[in-house]
Amino acid sequence: MKQIAIIGSGNLAEALARAVAAADGLRLVQLFARNAARGGEVAALARTEWTDDPRRLARADLYLIAVSDRAVGEVAARLPIPDGAAVAHTAGSVPLAALPERFARRGVFYPMQTFTRGREVDFGEIPVFIEASSPALCDELEAFARRLSRTVIRSDSAQRAKVHLAAVFACNFANRMYALGERIARDAGLDFGVLKPLVTETAAKARDARSPLDVQTGPAARHDAATLERHLALLADDPEMQELYSKISQNIWETSKRT
Amino acid sequence: MKQIAIIGSGNLAEALARAVAAADGLRLVQLFARNAARGGEVAALARTEWTDDPRRLARADLYLIAVSDRAVGEVAARLPIPDGAAVAHTAGSVPLAALPERFARRGVFYPMQTFTRGREVDFGEIPVFIEASSPALCDELEAFARRLSRTVIRSDSAQRAKVHLAAVFACNFANRMYALGERIARDAGLDFGVLKPLVTETAAKARDARSPLDVQTGPAARHDAATLERHLALLADDPEMQELYSKISQNIWETSKRT
């Protein structure tokens, strides 16, 4: 698997295209994407050619389908990918079986990270979860993945679905907590910048800890009911925020009691 | 305010003692703490003397009370602090009025950060919120605070209470999301280490963004109802986790629709 084609032009497609283009021993032969503006942009970043014409799809050893979760099956079915080629999708929560059976060599290559356009990430640090329709293909896919990342984990669709759910909590929901913090700070006349040193240190502490449970701080963790009451009173005008505050605090309180 | 005494031996007291000891133009004259083991430990870290005997409390220009929120008033009332000295507590959610009125020079010095024993932080980066019983004392407290931090913000008790609540979301609740991610990863046979690159990048993205709203990713942000359903099904055995997943996703979904 040396000749790679990438399908898609979203945030993950961009990060993947850059990583493949920069990896020793791999060649990104083409970026296929329907969105002309983004397709051209991503292809330029990865110094490869771009097409949106299925008839001009390049020959490759591996076709990486980096499109939105719900489009994986349809895109794979529609494109004239040669039957003998390896095809892998990149979606954490989508089972291997979403790829059409006509491909004997089906796989999954899920890099667990949050990707943003224009933002470079160190792909070598990203845990990549792989799965394949045969043990031989899994070996091939692993060799490919190891050219990009130092952490490659074989994982079936059921385990990967859980890993993806874990990522939603640790990333998407954590970011939402920053956003709710920002909303309250704004209400007090301050902008998000004031919270940034705290956000950075919170993540750094967790990174250096065995478990986030070991570095949990705050009123719920120390069973400070008086502060919880004051906070709930401050949120009296916003029942949704109040409910989130209450549920998450309760969840922290109970664990802190048990340990 | 050159001669500083610190009351307390918790995580914040430790960070504060180290910062004061290291600051130009300040002298940490004493650490007062009831807990002998921790008191000695923190005093050693900050190269100062320690006592637990109220009769041996040193003379200082400023007494910083870094004890638990609920103990602030009682500790200030009990200690034989000279009437003319300045006294400041360090608790975000505790009003200035919690300090006894016999002190004419009362203040608050709240560094918004999450502190862990044994962990050094760059105090210069931490936003410090100050408040004082008179404009003149506020000037003095600000001059003191600027020796420790580049970001000093004058803030009354009402604003500071909101800022503290914002910090609970951005720090304590974000860390809880990491812990819930860890719980799911463990259930899939993986440990928290696998989530660390994601946790680090999520915080780095928010730090580099104007607002966390601009970098929100995940199924709720892209209105991917099918993935939300699959995730809720995975949490069928844990109604509490399921409810948190549902409420936070709904909260993200609504904002993503509005913007």
Short mmCIF file of C-alpha atoms in Angstrom, two decimals, chain A residues 15 35 38 57 78 86 93 103 131 136 140 142 154 178 184 198 203 212 219 241 249:
data_model
loop_
_atom_site.label_atom_id
_atom_site.label_comp_id
_atom_site.label_asym_id
_atom_site.label_seq_id
_atom_site.Cartn_x
_atom_site.Cartn_y
_atom_site.Cartn_z
CA ALA A 15 -5.25 16.33 7.91
CA ASN A 35 -16.58 20.42 -3.49
CA ARG A 38 -12.24 22.84 -0.92
CA LEU A 57 -10.47 8.47 -10.48
CA ARG A 78 -21.03 5.11 -6.30
CA ALA A 86 -8.35 -1.91 -0.71
CA SER A 93 -18.85 5.18 14.75
CA PHE A 103 -14.98 -4.94 -2.18
CA GLU A 131 -10.02 -3.14 11.24
CA ALA A 136 -3.84 -10.38 5.69
CA GLU A 140 -1.20 -4.46 5.28
CA GLU A 142 -1.28 -1.83 9.98
CA ARG A 154 -6.53 -3.27 16.09
CA TYR A 178 -15.53 25.64 27.78
CA ILE A 184 -21.08 32.88 31.99
CA LEU A 198 -7.41 27.46 33.21
CA ALA A 203 -5.88 19.51 30.12
CA PRO A 212 -8.69 12.41 35.52
CA PRO A 219 -17.02 22.36 44.89
CA MET A 241 -27.77 25.63 32.44
CA SER A 249 -22.13 18.19 39.91
#
